[in-house]
Coordinates of C-alpha atoms and ligand atoms in Angstrom, one line a residue:
X1 CA 16.0 -1.5 -2.4
X2 CA 14.4 1.8 -4.1
X3 CA 13.5 5.3 -3.6
X4 CA 10.0 5.1 -2.1
X5 CA 8.5 5.0 1.2
X6 CA 5.8 3.6 3.3
X7 CA 3.7 7.0 3.0
X8 CA 4.3 7.4 -0.7
X9 CA 3.0 3.8 -1.6
X10 CA 0.5 3.5 1.2
X11 CA -1.5 6.9 0.1
X12 CA -1.9 6.1 -3.9
X13 CA -2.5 2.0 -3.5
X14 CA -3.4 1.6 0.2
X15 CA -0.7 -1.7 0.3
X16 CA 1.1 -1.8 4.0
X17 CA 2.5 -5.2 3.6
X18 CA 3.3 -8.0 0.8
X19 CA 4.2 -11.4 1.0
X20 CA 6.8 -13.0 -0.9
X21 CA 7.5 -16.5 -1.1
X22 CA 10.4 -18.1 0.3
X23 CA 13.3 -19.5 -2.2
X24 CA 12.7 -22.9 -4.0
X25 CA 8.6 -22.3 -3.2
X26 CA 6.9 -22.5 -7.1
X27 CA 3.5 -21.2 -7.5
X28 CA 1.9 -25.1 -7.4
X29 CA 3.1 -25.5 -3.6
X30 CA 0.9 -22.2 -2.8
X31 CA -1.8 -23.5 -5.1
X32 CA -1.6 -26.8 -2.8
X33 CA -2.2 -25.6 0.6
X34 CA -4.7 -23.7 -0.3
X35 CA -6.5 -26.2 -2.0
X36 CA -5.8 -28.5 0.7
X37 CA -8.1 -26.1 2.9
X38 CA -10.7 -25.5 0.2
X39 CA -11.2 -29.2 0.0
X40 CA -11.2 -29.8 3.3
X41 CA -14.1 -27.4 3.8
X42 CA -16.1 -28.7 1.1
X43 CA -15.9 -31.9 3.0
X44 CA -14.9 -33.5 -0.3
X45 CA -12.2 -36.2 -0.5
X46 CA -9.4 -35.1 -3.2
X47 CA -10.8 -37.7 -5.6
X48 CA -14.3 -37.2 -6.4
X49 CA -13.1 -33.6 -7.8
X50 CA -13.5 -34.5 -12.0
X51 CA -12.0 -30.9 -13.2
X52 CA -8.8 -28.6 -11.7
X53 CA -8.3 -25.0 -13.2
X54 CA -5.8 -23.4 -11.8
X55 CA -5.7 -18.9 -13.0
X56 CA -1.9 -18.1 -12.8
X57 CA 0.3 -16.5 -14.5
X58 CA 3.8 -17.5 -12.9
X59 CA 3.6 -21.5 -13.8
X60 CA 6.3 -23.7 -12.2
X61 CA 7.4 -24.4 -15.5
X62 CA 7.0 -24.0 -19.1
X63 CA 4.6 -27.4 -19.1
X64 CA 3.5 -29.3 -17.4
X65 CA 0.8 -27.1 -16.6
X66 CA 0.6 -25.9 -12.7
X67 CA -2.9 -28.1 -12.5
X68 CA -1.3 -31.3 -13.7
X69 CA 1.6 -30.8 -11.0
X70 CA -0.8 -29.6 -8.9
X71 CA -3.1 -33.1 -9.4
X72 CA -0.1 -34.9 -8.3
X73 CA 0.6 -33.0 -5.3
X74 CA -2.8 -33.5 -4.1
X75 CA -2.3 -37.3 -4.8
X76 CA -5.1 -37.4 -7.2
X77 CA -5.9 -40.1 -9.2
X78 CA -8.8 -40.5 -11.0
X79 CA -7.3 -38.9 -13.9
X80 CA -9.5 -35.6 -13.9
X81 CA -9.1 -33.3 -16.4
X82 CA -6.5 -30.2 -15.3
X83 CA -5.7 -27.4 -17.6
X84 CA -4.4 -23.7 -16.5
X85 CA -5.8 -20.4 -17.5
X86 CA -4.2 -17.5 -18.2
X87 CA -5.5 -13.7 -17.7
X88 CA -3.1 -12.7 -15.4
X89 CA -5.2 -10.6 -12.7
X90 CA -8.7 -11.4 -14.2
X91 CA -7.6 -15.3 -14.0
X92 CA -9.8 -16.4 -11.2
X93 CA -12.7 -15.1 -12.8
X94 CA -12.1 -16.9 -16.3
X95 CA -11.4 -20.3 -14.6
X96 CA -13.9 -19.5 -12.0
X97 CA -16.3 -18.7 -14.9
X98 CA -14.8 -22.0 -17.1
X99 CA -15.6 -24.8 -14.8
X100 CA -19.0 -23.4 -14.2
X101 CA -19.7 -23.6 -17.9
X102 CA -18.5 -27.6 -16.9
X103 CA -21.1 -28.0 -14.0
X104 CA -23.7 -26.4 -15.9
X105 CA -23.1 -28.6 -18.1
X106 CA -23.8 -32.0 -16.7
X107 CA -20.2 -32.7 -17.2
X108 CA -18.7 -32.6 -13.9
X109 CA -20.0 -32.6 -10.5
X110 CA -17.0 -31.1 -8.5
X111 CA -14.6 -28.5 -9.8
X112 CA -11.2 -26.8 -8.2
X113 CA -11.1 -24.0 -9.1
X114 CA -7.5 -21.8 -7.7
X115 CA -5.9 -18.5 -8.5
X116 CA -1.9 -18.4 -7.7
X117 CA 0.8 -16.2 -8.5
X118 CA 4.8 -15.8 -7.6
X119 CA 4.5 -12.1 -9.1
X120 CA 7.8 -11.4 -7.3
X121 CA 9.8 -13.7 -9.0
X122 CA 8.6 -11.8 -12.4
X123 CA 9.5 -8.3 -10.2
X124 CA 12.0 -6.2 -11.6
X125 CA 12.8 -5.0 -8.2
X126 CA 15.0 -2.0 -8.7
X127 CA 11.7 -0.5 -10.9
X128 CA 9.3 1.3 -8.1
X129 CA 7.1 2.2 -10.5
X130 CA 6.0 -1.7 -10.1
X131 CA 8.3 -3.7 -7.1
X132 CA 6.2 -2.1 -4.7
X133 CA 2.7 -3.5 -5.7
X134 CA 2.9 -6.7 -5.8
X135 CA 3.1 -10.0 -4.1
X136 CA 2.6 -13.7 -3.5
X137 CA -0.6 -16.0 -2.7
X138 CA -3.1 -17.9 -3.7
X139 CA -6.6 -19.0 -3.0
X140 CA -8.8 -21.8 -4.1
X141 CA -12.6 -22.7 -3.9
X142 CA -14.3 -26.5 -4.6
X143 CA -17.2 -25.7 -7.0
X144 CA -20.5 -28.3 -6.6
X145 CA -23.0 -28.7 -9.2
X146 CA -26.8 -28.1 -7.6
X147 CA -29.8 -26.9 -8.2
X148 CA -29.7 -23.8 -6.1
X149 CA -27.7 -20.8 -7.1
X150 CA -24.6 -20.6 -6.7
X151 CA -23.0 -18.7 -9.4
X152 CA -25.5 -16.8 -11.3
X153 CA -23.7 -15.6 -14.3
X154 CA -20.1 -14.8 -15.7
X155 CA -18.8 -12.2 -17.9
X156 CA -15.5 -12.3 -19.7
X157 CA -13.7 -9.7 -21.8
X158 CA -10.6 -9.4 -23.1
X159 CA -8.8 -5.6 -25.3
X160 CA -5.7 -7.7 -26.6
X161 CA -5.1 -3.9 -28.5
X162 CA -3.9 -2.8 -24.9
X163 CA -1.4 -6.0 -24.9
X164 CA 1.8 -3.5 -23.8
X165 CA 0.6 -1.5 -21.0
X166 CA 0.9 -4.5 -18.7
X167 CA 3.2 -7.5 -19.9
X168 CA 6.5 -9.2 -19.0
X169 CA 7.0 -9.8 -22.7
X170 CA 10.4 -11.9 -22.7
X171 CA 9.8 -15.7 -24.1
X172 CA 11.7 -18.6 -23.9
X173 CA 14.0 -19.0 -27.3
X174 CA 17.0 -21.5 -28.5
X175 CA 17.8 -22.3 -24.9
X176 CA 17.7 -18.0 -23.6
X177 CA 15.1 -15.6 -22.5
X178 CA 15.0 -13.4 -25.2
X179 CA 13.1 -9.9 -24.6
X180 CA 13.1 -8.6 -20.6
X181 CA 11.2 -11.4 -18.3
X182 CA 10.1 -8.6 -15.5
X183 CA 6.5 -6.9 -15.1
X184 CA 6.4 -3.5 -17.4
X185 CA 3.8 -1.1 -16.3
X186 CA 2.3 2.1 -17.9
X187 CA 0.3 2.4 -14.2
X188 CA -1.9 5.6 -15.2
X189 CA -3.0 3.8 -18.3
X190 CA -3.4 0.7 -16.4
X191 CA -5.5 3.0 -13.9
X192 CA -8.0 4.6 -16.2
X193 CA -8.4 1.5 -17.9
X194 CA -9.2 -0.3 -14.6
X195 CA -11.8 1.9 -13.6
X196 CA -13.7 2.5 -17.1
X197 CA -14.3 -1.3 -17.4
X198 CA -14.9 -2.9 -13.9
X199 CA -17.8 0.0 -13.9
X200 CA -19.0 -1.5 -17.5
X201 CA -18.9 -4.7 -16.4
X202 CA -20.7 -4.5 -12.9
X203 CA -23.2 -3.3 -14.9
X204 CA -23.0 -5.7 -17.7
X205 CA -23.6 -8.3 -14.4
X206 CA -26.5 -6.7 -13.1
X207 CA -28.6 -6.2 -15.5
X208 CA -28.0 -9.3 -17.4
X209 CA -29.6 -11.3 -14.1
X210 CA -32.5 -8.5 -14.0
X211 CA -31.0 -7.3 -11.0
X212 CA -30.2 -3.2 -10.2
X213 CA -27.4 -2.0 -8.2
X214 CA -29.0 -2.0 -4.6
X215 CA -29.4 -5.6 -4.7
X216 CA -25.8 -6.3 -5.0
X217 CA -24.8 -6.7 -0.6
X218 CA -21.2 -7.5 -1.1
X219 CA -18.1 -6.6 -3.9
X220 CA -15.4 -9.1 -3.5
X221 CA -13.2 -6.7 -6.3
X222 CA -9.4 -7.5 -7.6
X223 CA -7.1 -6.7 -5.0
X224 CA -4.6 -4.1 -7.1
X225 CA -4.8 -0.8 -5.6
X226 CA -7.7 0.7 -3.0
X227 CA -8.3 3.8 -5.2
X228 CA -8.8 1.8 -8.1
X229 CA -11.5 0.0 -5.8
X230 CA -12.9 2.7 -4.2
X231 CA -13.7 4.2 -7.2
X232 CA -15.5 1.7 -8.3
X233 CA -17.4 1.1 -5.4
X234 CA -18.7 4.8 -5.6
X235 CA -19.9 3.9 -9.3
X236 CA -22.1 1.2 -7.9
X237 CA -23.0 3.5 -4.7
X238 CA -22.0 1.0 -2.2
X239 CA -20.6 1.9 0.9
X240 CA -16.8 0.7 1.7
X241 CA -18.6 -1.3 4.5
X242 CA -19.8 -3.9 1.9
X243 CA -16.7 -4.0 -0.1
X244 CA -13.7 -6.9 1.0
X245 CA -10.7 -5.3 1.3
X246 CA -7.3 -7.0 1.8
X247 CA -5.4 -5.7 -0.2
X248 CA -3.5 -3.7 2.6
X249 CA -2.3 -7.0 3.8
X250 CA -0.9 -8.4 0.6
X251 CA -0.7 -6.1 -2.4
X252 CA -1.7 -7.6 -5.6
X253 CA -1.6 -11.4 -5.8
X254 CA -2.6 -11.2 -9.3
X255 CA -4.6 -14.2 -9.9
X256 CA -5.0 -15.0 -6.2
X257 CA -6.3 -11.8 -4.8
X258 CA -9.8 -12.4 -5.6
X259 CA -9.8 -15.8 -3.9
X260 CA -8.0 -14.5 -0.9
X261 CA -10.5 -11.6 -0.6
X262 CA -13.7 -14.4 -0.7
X263 CA -11.6 -16.7 1.6
X264 CA -11.2 -13.5 4.0
X265 CA -14.7 -12.9 4.3
X266 CA -16.2 -16.2 4.8
X267 CA -14.2 -17.2 7.6
X268 CA -14.6 -14.0 9.1
X269 CA -18.7 -14.9 8.6
X270 CA -19.5 -11.7 6.7
X271 CA -21.7 -13.1 4.1
X272 CA -25.1 -14.5 5.1
X273 CA -26.8 -17.0 3.1
X274 CA -29.2 -15.4 0.1
X275 CA -26.7 -12.4 0.0
X276 CA -25.4 -11.7 -3.8
X277 CA -21.9 -11.2 -3.8
X278 CA -20.3 -9.4 -6.9
X279 CA -16.9 -10.7 -7.5
X280 CA -14.8 -8.3 -10.6
X281 CA -11.1 -8.2 -11.7
X282 CA -8.9 -6.5 -14.1
X283 CA -5.2 -7.1 -15.3
X284 CA -3.3 -7.5 -18.2
X285 CA -4.2 -8.1 -21.9
X286 CA -6.5 -6.0 -21.1
X287 CA -8.5 -8.3 -19.6
X288 CA -11.7 -7.9 -17.2
X289 CA -14.9 -9.7 -16.1
X290 CA -17.2 -10.2 -13.5
X291 CA -19.2 -13.1 -11.9
X292 CA -22.4 -12.6 -9.6
X293 CA -23.0 -15.5 -6.9
X294 CA -26.0 -15.5 -4.1
X295 CA -24.2 -17.1 -1.1
Ligands
ACO1 N1 8.2 5.5 -4.7 C1 8.3 6.8 -4.8 N2 7.6 7.7 -6.0 C2 7.6 6.5 -6.8 C3 7.3 5.7 -6.9 C4 7.4 4.9 -5.6 N3 7.3 3.2 -5.4 N4 6.5 5.0 -7.9 C5 6.9 5.7 -8.9 N5 6.7 7.2 -8.2 C6 7.6 7.9 -9.0 C7 7.5 8.5 -10.2 O1 8.4 8.3 -10.6 C8 6.6 9.6 -10.4 O2 8.0 11.2 -10.0 P1 7.9 11.3 -11.0 O3 6.6 12.8 -11.2 O4 8.9 12.8 -10.7 O5 8.2 11.3 -12.4 C9 6.1 10.1 -9.6 O6 6.1 9.4 -8.2 C10 4.5 10.4 -9.8 O7 4.2 8.7 -10.4 P2 2.9 8.4 -11.3 O8 3.1 6.7 -12.0 O9 2.1 9.5 -11.7 O10 2.0 8.0 -10.2 P3 0.6 7.3 -9.8 O11 0.1 8.5 -9.0 O12 -0.1 7.1 -11.3 O13 0.8 6.1 -8.9 C11 0.4 3.5 -9.2 C12 1.2 5.1 -9.6 C13 0.1 3.6 -7.9 C14 0.8 2.8 -10.2 C15 -0.9 4.2 -10.5 O14 -1.0 4.3 -11.5 C16 -1.3 2.7 -10.3 O15 -2.1 2.3 -9.0 N6 -2.4 2.6 -10.7 C17 -2.6 0.7 -11.5 C18 -1.8 -0.2 -12.4 C19 -2.3 -0.8 -11.0 O16 -2.8 -0.9 -9.8 N7 -1.1 -2.4 -11.5 C20 -1.5 -3.9 -11.1 C21 -1.9 -4.5 -12.5 S1 -3.1 -4.7 -12.9 C22 -4.1 -5.1 -12.0 O17 -4.4 -5.8 -11.3 C23 -5.7 -3.8 -12.6

């Protein structure tokens, strides 16, 4: 479709494969599959869920929220709260942090947190600067309230003055889309900001818990680009054997990227009980954030 090559893409990004959802598939379909498996792993029934938070930039429709549609698909009849969070590639960190606050306050016991995006639907397939980077996916976790950590802390940030460097500016107006509905990105600018803010927020999370870099056992970063991931790991003094990398298999899946990486490492049995995991992401907004958890 565009003038590019595997070698160019792989050397710049580390991406080998991407998944594109079949025609007619919507974000809540992927979210449903991921949620079903997360609920099964958690050993609860869907009606025990008190809160659904879906991080997505590509909702099924303008409204209602994808979380509301997901609740119905899961057959949840208990009237639980359900809403979407929009922080693009940082969405899952924002969603997890939001759910964590509700559980900490004692308001809810079980939260379903989903990162799901169909970026393929908002990509201009003639723009080689963006179309090679993105894929579709969904990942989900069930958070349970408990006395043991769990999530140690979360740290969220945004600098809206950078909103133009990564955006899909189109909006519905008078029955038409006004402005471009496709992803527009200044790749170089995003790259520089990403490396800087991921380092800053990692330090913030580590210091907030009275830890040092050497206390971090695993890094589960947003999966956008292997060079951003490697630069982040280097600044943290971590070998790549302690970094979960899945970007080669699915490209940048936006809000789904972190939970997909978490799921793949968890199912491979890579994490040991008591290990400290740093998850972090950056995306449009520009938003960024980190979350430390004890496995
Ligand atoms: N295939 C071949 N050539 C390409 C392609 C492509 N797919 N895309 C761009 N080029 C060309 C450009 O046209 C340019 O050619 P020119 O020199 O003749 O003008 C040349 O390659 C270099 O372009 P750059 O944009 O400078 O390439 P760079 O090395 O910066 O890599 C990339 C581009 C991969 C987008 C990089 O900037 C990047 O990874 N940025 C981070 C962006 C990102 O990951 N965004 C995801 C969303 S945000 C997030 O999740 C963090």
